[in-house]
Coordinates of C-alpha atoms and ligand atoms in Angstrom, one line a residue:
M1 CA 72.9 -71.5 35.1
E2 CA 71.4 -71.0 31.7
K3 CA 69.9 -67.5 31.2
T4 CA 66.2 -67.2 30.4
H5 CA 65.6 -66.0 26.9
H6 CA 63.5 -62.8 26.7
W7 CA 61.9 -61.0 23.8
W8 CA 64.3 -58.1 24.3
N9 CA 67.4 -60.3 23.8
T10 CA 67.7 -59.1 20.2
Q11 CA 70.0 -56.7 18.4
S12 CA 67.1 -54.8 17.0
L13 CA 63.5 -54.4 18.3
A14 CA 62.6 -53.0 15.0
A15 CA 63.4 -56.3 13.4
N16 CA 61.2 -58.1 16.0
P17 CA 58.6 -55.6 17.2
R18 CA 57.0 -56.6 20.5
T19 CA 53.3 -56.7 21.4
C20 CA 53.2 -56.1 25.1
R21 CA 50.4 -57.1 27.5
N22 CA 49.3 -55.6 30.8
Y23 CA 50.6 -57.3 33.9
I24 CA 47.8 -57.5 36.4
D25 CA 47.4 -59.8 39.5
G26 CA 50.4 -61.8 38.6
R27 CA 49.4 -62.6 35.0
F28 CA 49.9 -61.1 31.6
E29 CA 46.5 -60.2 30.3
P30 CA 45.3 -60.8 26.7
A31 CA 46.2 -57.8 24.4
P32 CA 43.2 -55.5 24.1
Q33 CA 41.8 -54.1 20.8
D34 CA 43.3 -50.7 21.2
M35 CA 47.1 -50.7 21.0
I36 CA 49.6 -47.8 21.1
E37 CA 52.6 -47.9 18.7
V38 CA 56.1 -47.3 20.1
S39 CA 58.8 -46.1 17.8
N40 CA 62.5 -45.2 17.7
P41 CA 62.9 -41.3 17.9
A42 CA 66.2 -41.6 16.0
N43 CA 64.7 -43.2 12.9
G44 CA 61.0 -43.6 13.2
K45 CA 61.1 -47.4 13.1
I46 CA 58.3 -49.3 14.9
L47 CA 59.6 -51.1 18.0
G48 CA 56.4 -52.6 19.4
H49 CA 52.9 -52.0 20.7
I50 CA 51.5 -51.6 24.2
P51 CA 47.9 -51.8 25.4
G52 CA 45.9 -48.5 25.2
S53 CA 44.3 -49.3 28.6
T54 CA 41.2 -47.5 29.8
G55 CA 39.3 -47.3 33.0
A56 CA 38.3 -51.0 32.9
E57 CA 41.9 -52.3 32.9
V58 CA 42.9 -49.7 35.6
D59 CA 39.9 -50.9 37.7
K60 CA 41.1 -54.4 37.4
A61 CA 44.7 -53.5 38.4
V62 CA 43.6 -51.4 41.3
A63 CA 41.4 -54.2 42.6
A64 CA 44.3 -56.6 42.4
A65 CA 46.6 -54.2 44.2
R66 CA 43.9 -53.7 46.9
R67 CA 43.4 -57.4 47.5
A68 CA 47.2 -58.0 47.7
Q69 CA 48.0 -55.1 50.1
P70 CA 47.0 -56.4 53.5
D71 CA 49.1 -59.6 53.2
W72 CA 52.0 -57.7 51.7
E73 CA 51.9 -55.3 54.7
L74 CA 51.9 -58.3 57.1
R75 CA 55.1 -59.6 55.7
T76 CA 58.2 -58.3 57.5
A77 CA 60.0 -55.4 56.0
T78 CA 63.1 -57.5 55.7
E79 CA 61.1 -60.1 53.6
R80 CA 59.8 -57.3 51.4
A81 CA 63.4 -56.0 51.1
G82 CA 64.5 -59.4 50.0
V83 CA 62.1 -59.1 47.0
L84 CA 63.7 -55.8 46.0
R85 CA 67.1 -57.4 46.1
Q86 CA 65.9 -60.2 43.9
I87 CA 64.6 -57.7 41.4
A88 CA 67.9 -55.8 41.6
A89 CA 69.8 -59.0 40.8
K90 CA 67.6 -59.7 37.8
V91 CA 68.1 -56.2 36.5
R92 CA 71.9 -56.6 36.8
D93 CA 71.8 -60.0 35.0
N94 CA 70.0 -58.3 32.1
A95 CA 71.6 -54.9 32.3
E96 CA 73.0 -54.8 28.8
D97 CA 69.8 -55.8 27.0
L98 CA 67.6 -53.5 29.2
A99 CA 69.9 -50.6 28.3
A100 CA 69.6 -51.5 24.6
I101 CA 65.8 -51.1 24.9
I102 CA 66.2 -47.6 26.4
V103 CA 68.6 -46.6 23.6
Q104 CA 66.1 -47.7 21.0
E105 CA 62.8 -46.3 22.4
Q106 CA 64.1 -43.2 24.2
G107 CA 67.1 -42.2 22.1
K108 CA 69.6 -42.2 25.0
V109 CA 73.2 -42.9 24.2
S110 CA 74.3 -46.3 25.2
A111 CA 76.7 -45.3 28.0
L112 CA 74.0 -43.3 29.8
A113 CA 71.4 -46.0 29.3
Q114 CA 73.9 -48.4 31.0
V115 CA 74.3 -46.0 33.9
E116 CA 70.6 -45.7 34.2
V117 CA 70.1 -49.5 34.4
N118 CA 72.9 -50.0 36.9
F119 CA 71.7 -47.1 39.0
T120 CA 68.3 -48.6 39.0
A121 CA 69.6 -51.9 40.4
D122 CA 71.6 -50.0 43.1
Y123 CA 68.5 -47.9 44.0
L124 CA 66.5 -51.1 44.6
D125 CA 69.2 -52.4 46.9
Y126 CA 69.5 -49.0 48.6
M127 CA 65.8 -48.9 49.4
A128 CA 66.0 -52.5 50.6
E129 CA 68.5 -51.3 53.2
W130 CA 65.8 -49.2 54.8
A131 CA 63.9 -52.3 55.9
R132 CA 65.4 -52.3 59.4
R133 CA 65.5 -48.5 59.7
I134 CA 61.8 -47.6 59.4
E135 CA 61.2 -45.8 62.7
G136 CA 58.3 -44.5 64.8
E137 CA 58.4 -42.3 67.9
V138 CA 57.5 -42.5 71.6
I139 CA 56.1 -39.1 72.7
T140 CA 55.7 -37.8 76.2
S141 CA 52.1 -37.6 77.2
D142 CA 50.3 -34.8 79.1
R143 CA 48.4 -37.5 81.0
P144 CA 49.6 -39.6 84.0
K145 CA 50.4 -43.2 83.2
E146 CA 50.0 -42.7 79.4
T147 CA 52.4 -43.6 76.6
M148 CA 52.0 -42.1 73.2
L149 CA 53.3 -44.0 70.2
L150 CA 53.6 -42.7 66.7
T151 CA 53.9 -45.6 64.3
R152 CA 54.4 -45.6 60.5
K153 CA 52.3 -47.6 58.2
P154 CA 51.9 -48.1 54.5
I155 CA 49.5 -45.8 52.7
G156 CA 47.9 -48.6 50.7
V157 CA 47.6 -48.7 46.9
V158 CA 50.0 -46.4 45.1
G159 CA 49.3 -45.3 41.5
A160 CA 52.7 -44.5 39.9
I161 CA 52.8 -42.5 36.6
L162 CA 56.1 -42.2 34.9
P163 CA 57.8 -39.9 32.4
W164 CA 59.9 -40.9 29.4
N165 CA 63.3 -39.2 30.2
F166 CA 64.7 -41.7 32.7
P167 CA 62.0 -44.3 32.2
F168 CA 63.7 -47.3 33.8
F169 CA 65.1 -45.5 36.8
L170 CA 61.8 -44.0 37.6
I171 CA 60.3 -47.5 37.9
A172 CA 62.6 -48.1 40.9
R173 CA 62.3 -44.6 42.3
K174 CA 58.6 -45.2 42.9
L175 CA 58.4 -49.0 43.3
A176 CA 61.2 -49.5 45.7
P177 CA 60.1 -47.2 48.5
A178 CA 56.5 -48.1 48.0
L179 CA 57.1 -51.9 48.3
V180 CA 59.6 -51.9 51.1
T181 CA 57.1 -49.9 53.3
G182 CA 54.2 -52.3 52.5
N183 CA 52.3 -50.6 49.8
T184 CA 51.2 -52.3 46.5
V185 CA 51.5 -50.5 43.2
V186 CA 49.7 -49.9 39.9
M187 CA 52.2 -48.4 37.5
K188 CA 51.8 -46.7 34.1
P189 CA 54.9 -46.0 32.0
S190 CA 55.0 -43.1 29.5
E191 CA 53.4 -44.2 26.3
L192 CA 56.6 -42.9 24.5
T193 CA 59.0 -45.2 26.3
P194 CA 57.1 -48.2 27.8
L195 CA 58.9 -51.2 26.5
N196 CA 61.6 -51.2 29.2
A197 CA 58.8 -51.2 31.8
F198 CA 57.2 -54.3 30.1
A199 CA 60.6 -55.9 30.1
F200 CA 60.8 -55.1 33.9
A201 CA 57.4 -56.8 34.4
D202 CA 58.8 -59.9 32.7
L203 CA 61.6 -60.0 35.2
V204 CA 59.2 -59.5 38.2
A205 CA 56.9 -62.2 36.8
E206 CA 59.8 -64.7 37.1
L207 CA 60.0 -64.1 40.9
D208 CA 57.5 -65.4 43.4
L209 CA 56.1 -62.0 44.2
P210 CA 52.5 -62.4 45.4
P211 CA 50.0 -61.6 42.6
G212 CA 48.8 -58.0 42.7
V213 CA 51.7 -56.4 44.5
F214 CA 53.1 -55.0 41.3
N215 CA 50.8 -54.3 38.4
L216 CA 51.7 -52.6 35.1
V217 CA 49.2 -51.1 32.7
G218 CA 50.1 -49.5 29.4
G219 CA 48.2 -46.5 28.1
D220 CA 48.1 -42.8 27.4
G221 CA 47.8 -40.0 29.8
G222 CA 44.3 -38.7 29.3
G223 CA 42.7 -42.2 29.4
C224 CA 44.8 -44.5 31.5
G225 CA 46.8 -41.9 33.5
H226 CA 43.6 -40.0 34.4
A227 CA 41.9 -43.2 35.4
I228 CA 44.7 -43.9 37.9
A229 CA 44.8 -40.4 39.3
S230 CA 41.0 -40.1 39.7
H231 CA 40.5 -43.7 41.0
P232 CA 38.7 -43.7 44.4
D233 CA 40.6 -46.8 45.5
V234 CA 44.1 -45.4 44.8
D235 CA 45.5 -44.0 48.1
M236 CA 48.4 -42.1 46.7
V237 CA 49.4 -40.9 43.2
S238 CA 53.2 -40.7 42.7
F239 CA 53.8 -38.8 39.5
T240 CA 56.9 -37.6 37.7
G241 CA 56.4 -35.4 34.6
S242 CA 55.6 -31.9 33.4
V243 CA 54.0 -29.1 35.4
P244 CA 50.7 -29.0 33.3
T245 CA 50.2 -32.8 33.7
G246 CA 51.0 -32.4 37.4
Q247 CA 48.2 -29.8 37.7
R248 CA 45.8 -32.1 35.9
I249 CA 46.7 -35.0 38.2
M250 CA 46.2 -32.9 41.3
Q251 CA 42.8 -31.8 40.0
A252 CA 41.8 -35.4 39.3
A253 CA 43.1 -36.6 42.7
A254 CA 41.2 -33.8 44.4
A255 CA 37.8 -35.6 43.8
N256 CA 38.9 -38.3 46.3
L257 CA 41.3 -36.1 48.2
T258 CA 44.0 -38.7 47.2
R259 CA 47.5 -37.9 48.3
V260 CA 49.8 -36.7 45.6
N261 CA 53.6 -36.8 45.3
L262 CA 54.6 -34.6 42.3
E263 CA 58.0 -34.4 40.8
L264 CA 57.7 -31.8 38.1
G265 CA 59.8 -29.7 35.7
G266 CA 62.6 -27.2 36.4
K267 CA 64.4 -24.3 34.9
A268 CA 67.7 -24.7 36.8
P269 CA 69.9 -21.6 36.9
A270 CA 73.7 -21.9 36.9
I271 CA 75.5 -19.0 38.5
V272 CA 79.1 -18.4 37.5
L273 CA 81.1 -15.9 39.6
A274 CA 84.3 -14.2 38.4
D275 CA 86.4 -16.1 40.9
A276 CA 85.2 -19.5 39.6
D277 CA 87.3 -22.2 37.9
L278 CA 85.9 -21.4 34.5
D279 CA 87.1 -24.5 32.8
L280 CA 85.4 -26.6 35.4
A281 CA 82.2 -24.5 35.2
A282 CA 82.1 -24.7 31.3
R283 CA 82.7 -28.5 31.3
A284 CA 80.0 -29.1 34.0
I285 CA 77.4 -26.8 32.5
H286 CA 78.0 -28.1 28.9
Q287 CA 77.7 -31.7 30.1
S288 CA 74.6 -30.9 32.0
R289 CA 73.0 -29.2 29.0
V290 CA 73.7 -32.0 26.5
I291 CA 73.3 -35.1 28.7
N292 CA 70.2 -37.0 27.6
T293 CA 69.9 -34.4 24.8
G294 CA 69.1 -31.8 27.4
Q295 CA 66.0 -33.7 28.6
V296 CA 66.7 -33.8 32.3
C297 CA 64.6 -32.0 34.9
N298 CA 67.5 -30.8 37.0
C299 CA 70.1 -29.8 34.4
A300 CA 71.3 -26.2 33.9
E301 CA 68.7 -24.4 31.7
R302 CA 70.1 -20.9 32.0
V303 CA 73.4 -19.3 33.0
Y304 CA 74.0 -16.1 34.9
V305 CA 77.7 -15.2 34.7
E306 CA 79.6 -12.2 36.1
R307 CA 80.2 -9.7 33.3
E308 CA 84.0 -9.7 33.6
V309 CA 84.2 -13.4 32.8
H310 CA 81.2 -13.5 30.5
D311 CA 83.1 -13.6 27.2
A312 CA 85.7 -16.1 28.5
L313 CA 82.9 -18.5 29.6
V314 CA 81.0 -18.1 26.3
E315 CA 84.1 -18.9 24.4
K316 CA 84.7 -22.1 26.3
L317 CA 81.1 -23.1 26.1
S318 CA 80.9 -22.4 22.4
T319 CA 83.9 -24.7 21.7
L320 CA 82.3 -27.5 23.8
M321 CA 78.8 -27.0 22.2
A322 CA 80.3 -26.9 18.7
N323 CA 82.2 -30.1 19.3
T324 CA 79.2 -32.0 20.7
T325 CA 78.5 -35.1 18.6
Y326 CA 75.0 -36.4 18.0
G327 CA 73.1 -38.9 15.9
D328 CA 71.4 -42.3 16.1
P329 CA 72.7 -44.0 19.3
S330 CA 71.6 -47.4 18.0
E331 CA 74.1 -47.1 15.2
K332 CA 77.0 -45.3 17.0
D333 CA 77.9 -45.8 20.7
D334 CA 80.4 -42.9 21.1
L335 CA 78.0 -40.0 20.7
D336 CA 77.4 -37.2 23.2
M337 CA 73.7 -37.0 22.4
G338 CA 70.9 -38.8 20.7
P339 CA 67.7 -37.4 19.2
L340 CA 64.9 -35.5 21.0
V341 CA 62.1 -37.8 22.1
T342 CA 59.5 -36.6 19.6
A343 CA 59.2 -34.5 16.4
D344 CA 56.9 -32.1 18.3
A345 CA 59.8 -31.4 20.7
V346 CA 62.0 -30.4 17.8
T347 CA 59.3 -28.1 16.5
R348 CA 58.7 -26.6 19.9
I349 CA 62.4 -26.0 20.6
S350 CA 62.9 -24.5 17.1
G351 CA 60.1 -22.1 17.8
V352 CA 61.5 -21.1 21.2
V353 CA 65.0 -20.4 19.7
D354 CA 63.6 -18.5 16.7
A355 CA 61.4 -16.4 19.0
A356 CA 64.5 -15.5 21.1
A357 CA 66.5 -14.6 17.9
R358 CA 63.6 -12.3 16.7
R359 CA 63.9 -10.5 20.0
G360 CA 67.6 -9.8 19.6
A361 CA 69.3 -12.9 21.0
R362 CA 72.6 -13.9 19.4
I363 CA 72.9 -17.5 18.3
V364 CA 76.5 -18.3 19.0
V365 CA 76.3 -22.0 18.1
G366 CA 73.6 -24.1 16.4
G367 CA 70.1 -22.9 16.6
K368 CA 68.4 -25.2 14.1
R369 CA 66.9 -28.6 13.7
D370 CA 69.3 -30.9 11.8
T371 CA 67.5 -32.1 8.7
S372 CA 70.6 -33.9 7.4
L373 CA 69.8 -36.8 9.7
P374 CA 66.6 -38.9 9.9
G375 CA 64.9 -38.6 13.3
N376 CA 64.3 -35.8 15.8
H377 CA 67.7 -34.0 15.9
F378 CA 68.3 -30.4 17.1
Q379 CA 71.7 -28.8 17.0
P380 CA 73.5 -28.1 20.3
T381 CA 72.8 -24.4 20.7
L382 CA 74.3 -21.6 22.6
L383 CA 72.6 -18.2 23.0
T384 CA 73.6 -14.8 24.4
Q385 CA 71.9 -11.5 24.8
V386 CA 68.5 -13.2 25.4
P387 CA 65.8 -11.0 26.9
D388 CA 64.9 -12.1 30.5
D389 CA 61.3 -12.6 29.6
A390 CA 62.0 -14.7 26.4
E391 CA 60.4 -18.1 26.5
V392 CA 63.8 -19.8 26.5
M393 CA 64.7 -18.0 29.7
V394 CA 61.4 -18.5 31.4
S395 CA 60.0 -22.0 30.6
E396 CA 61.6 -25.4 30.7
T397 CA 63.2 -26.0 27.3
F398 CA 64.1 -29.7 27.7
G399 CA 66.6 -29.7 24.8
P400 CA 70.2 -28.9 24.1
V401 CA 69.8 -25.1 24.2
L402 CA 71.7 -23.0 26.6
P403 CA 71.1 -19.2 27.1
V404 CA 73.9 -17.2 28.9
R405 CA 73.2 -13.9 30.5
A406 CA 75.7 -11.4 32.0
V407 CA 75.1 -10.0 35.5
D408 CA 76.8 -7.4 37.6
S409 CA 76.8 -9.1 41.0
L410 CA 75.8 -12.1 42.9
D411 CA 72.8 -10.3 44.2
E412 CA 71.6 -9.7 40.6
A413 CA 72.3 -13.4 39.7
I414 CA 70.3 -14.7 42.7
A415 CA 67.4 -12.3 42.0
L416 CA 67.2 -13.5 38.4
A417 CA 67.7 -17.1 39.4
N418 CA 64.8 -16.9 41.8
D419 CA 62.5 -15.0 39.4
T420 CA 60.8 -18.2 38.1
Q421 CA 57.8 -20.3 38.6
Y422 CA 60.0 -23.4 39.1
G423 CA 62.1 -24.4 42.1
L424 CA 63.8 -27.7 41.5
T425 CA 67.6 -27.2 41.3
S426 CA 70.2 -24.5 41.0
S427 CA 74.0 -24.4 40.9
I428 CA 76.8 -21.9 41.7
Y429 CA 80.5 -21.9 40.6
T430 CA 82.8 -19.9 42.9
T431 CA 85.8 -20.3 45.2
N432 CA 84.5 -17.9 47.7
V433 CA 82.8 -19.5 50.7
N434 CA 80.8 -16.4 51.6
S435 CA 79.3 -16.4 48.1
V436 CA 78.4 -20.1 48.5
M437 CA 76.8 -19.5 51.9
K438 CA 74.8 -16.5 50.7
A439 CA 73.6 -18.3 47.6
C440 CA 72.5 -21.4 49.6
R441 CA 70.6 -19.2 52.0
E442 CA 68.9 -17.1 49.3
L443 CA 68.3 -19.5 46.4
R444 CA 64.7 -20.8 46.5
F445 CA 65.2 -24.3 45.1
G446 CA 65.0 -27.8 46.5
E447 CA 68.6 -28.5 45.6
T448 CA 71.8 -26.4 45.1
Y449 CA 74.9 -27.9 43.5
V450 CA 78.2 -26.1 44.4
N451 CA 80.9 -26.3 41.7
R452 CA 79.1 -29.1 39.9
E453 CA 75.9 -30.0 38.2
N454 CA 73.5 -32.9 38.5
F455 CA 73.0 -35.8 39.3
E456 CA 71.3 -36.1 42.7
A457 CA 72.3 -38.9 45.1
M458 CA 69.9 -41.7 46.1
Q459 CA 70.5 -40.9 49.7
G460 CA 69.6 -37.2 49.3
F461 CA 66.2 -35.7 48.9
H462 CA 65.1 -34.6 45.5
A463 CA 62.2 -32.2 45.9
G464 CA 60.9 -29.2 44.0
R465 CA 59.6 -26.0 45.4
K466 CA 57.0 -23.7 43.8
K467 CA 55.6 -25.4 40.6
S468 CA 58.4 -28.0 40.6
G469 CA 56.4 -30.2 42.8
I470 CA 54.9 -31.4 46.1
G471 CA 56.7 -33.9 48.3
G472 CA 59.9 -35.5 47.0
A473 CA 61.9 -38.7 46.4
D474 CA 65.1 -40.5 47.6
G475 CA 66.7 -41.1 50.9
K476 CA 64.9 -41.3 54.3
H477 CA 62.6 -38.4 53.5
G478 CA 61.6 -39.9 50.1
L479 CA 60.9 -43.2 51.8
Y480 CA 58.7 -41.6 54.4
Q481 CA 56.5 -40.1 51.6
Y482 CA 55.1 -43.6 51.2
M483 CA 53.9 -44.0 54.8
E484 CA 51.1 -42.7 57.0
T485 CA 51.5 -42.0 60.6
H486 CA 49.3 -43.5 63.2
T487 CA 49.3 -42.1 66.8
V488 CA 48.3 -44.5 69.5
Y489 CA 47.5 -43.4 73.1
L490 CA 48.1 -46.2 75.6
Q491 CA 46.4 -45.3 78.9
E492 CA 47.4 -47.5 81.8
T493 CA 44.4 -48.2 84.2
Ligands
NAD501 P1 54.3 -35.6 30.8 O1 53.7 -34.8 31.9 O2 54.0 -35.3 29.4 O3 53.9 -37.1 31.0 C1 54.3 -37.9 32.1 C2 53.3 -39.0 32.3 O4 52.0 -38.5 32.6 C3 53.1 -39.9 31.1 O5 53.1 -41.2 31.6 C4 51.8 -39.5 30.6 O6 51.1 -40.5 29.9 C5 51.0 -39.1 31.8 N1 49.9 -38.2 31.7 C6 49.7 -37.3 30.7 N2 48.5 -36.6 30.9 C7 48.0 -37.2 32.0 C8 46.8 -36.9 32.7 N3 45.9 -36.0 32.3 N4 46.5 -37.7 33.8 C9 47.4 -38.6 34.2 N5 48.5 -38.9 33.6 C10 48.8 -38.2 32.5 O7 55.9 -35.6 31.1 P2 57.0 -36.2 30.2 O8 57.1 -35.3 28.9 O9 56.8 -37.6 30.1 O10 58.3 -35.9 31.1 C11 59.1 -34.8 31.0 C12 58.8 -33.9 32.2 O11 59.0 -34.6 33.4 C13 59.6 -32.7 32.2 O12 58.9 -31.5 32.6 C14 60.7 -33.0 33.3 O13 61.2 -31.9 34.0 C15 59.8 -33.8 34.3 N6 60.7 -34.6 35.1 C16 60.8 -34.3 36.4 C17 61.6 -35.1 37.3 C18 61.7 -34.7 38.7 O14 62.3 -35.5 39.5 N7 61.3 -33.6 39.2 C19 62.3 -36.2 36.8 C20 62.1 -36.5 35.4 C21 61.3 -35.7 34.6

């Protein structure tokens, strides 16, 4: 069969910038007056424009989602799952070109963008598998001749607000569990990386999905995102992004007591004990720190290593960091890292590293923005002797900067690891089972990786404690976030 031609089937979006239009109620809307420019972080070239939607467009999308929801809920879960599988097939058919969009607008290296797209298709299929596994409960009653049933139902209209770091995968992480359980969706991608989501909408539009089941609106956070989070007819806001935005969204949702599911930032500690396989630890931690240019919520952001192996680990990490290749991933496809997503991120990370250096930190590798290249590049950086209260040890850095700190015991490492406002992920490297058991019992994080770093599995449960979030995603528990319970008392007369 001949393949449909899409606007993204091009070598370079910069040569053919795209004007995207909101997808509401099964139609692409006319482009509004206000548009937001989208550019390539590796070279500043304009790639396209998306609508700068405000409350009026969000109202329209929410109304469409509301109208569509009852019929969508009435379809069987297996029918709804069939739609997810069709979308997955479309994504696979277009995988290479979709990955190329992500490379250009987010700055991800090509191999990782491919992984993201393929994982997205697999995730849609995985969530489709849940169609026949959504279960309720039969509960023993206190009353004679009564049966109690706990059933699960969709929540209604889900407002989904996405970040830029895994922009395509996050579409599926929210859409797939929402749709298979009978909800309808109004989605807003990040204004920094929206083109892949508009390409996704094109693929959905080619299927016979009922109008209003999936709606996509472009826009910024303060206008469009806020309009979704504060909308009285949105039943749940599913958000992935930073802690400050999560706090704003929760405040906006509070006006209507709208449910929130918040997947927020992290400051993952990696603990390396003296009995660890140091080569394995160094490789895993380095990879975790530079993948996606350090812009991953659950990657190692700080290392606590037992003093006796501190120098050996630092030496291995410094070789790996110094050999990390970076540049424009649209031009070279064998790089370890691309650019940071914005020029502001480069300025912020430079400031954090400089501040640590002023307080006595030693810069072992890197430490500076790279002005020899166009775009938002920061050198892969390794720091030691960083004060515990320096910003780079305390707040999410979200860049290729790794501070390493010596500790005298596992107890000290766990105490420092837990001394944070975040609680997303953590890791430990050791060959001692008791150390693993103690760490898993005492670490206050939603996930702990033993002898490896990220990524999380789609059948797990990715959930942050403390300021890293409320609720979670993936697996059975992630699916059930998108459902309400309804208890029915059946009294026999
Ligand atoms: P961000 O908070 O800046 O923006 C995320 C989204 O929120 C964007 O679509 C933005 O337009 C929107 N937004 C901004 N202000 C808003 C407001 N007032 N109301 C409603 N929406 C608003 O986050 P980001 O920079 O895009 O993403 C990076 C962050 O995401 C990091 O902190 C990272 O750790 C986190 N993250 C977490 C996970 C996880 O699973 N826990 C996964 C990926 C990313």
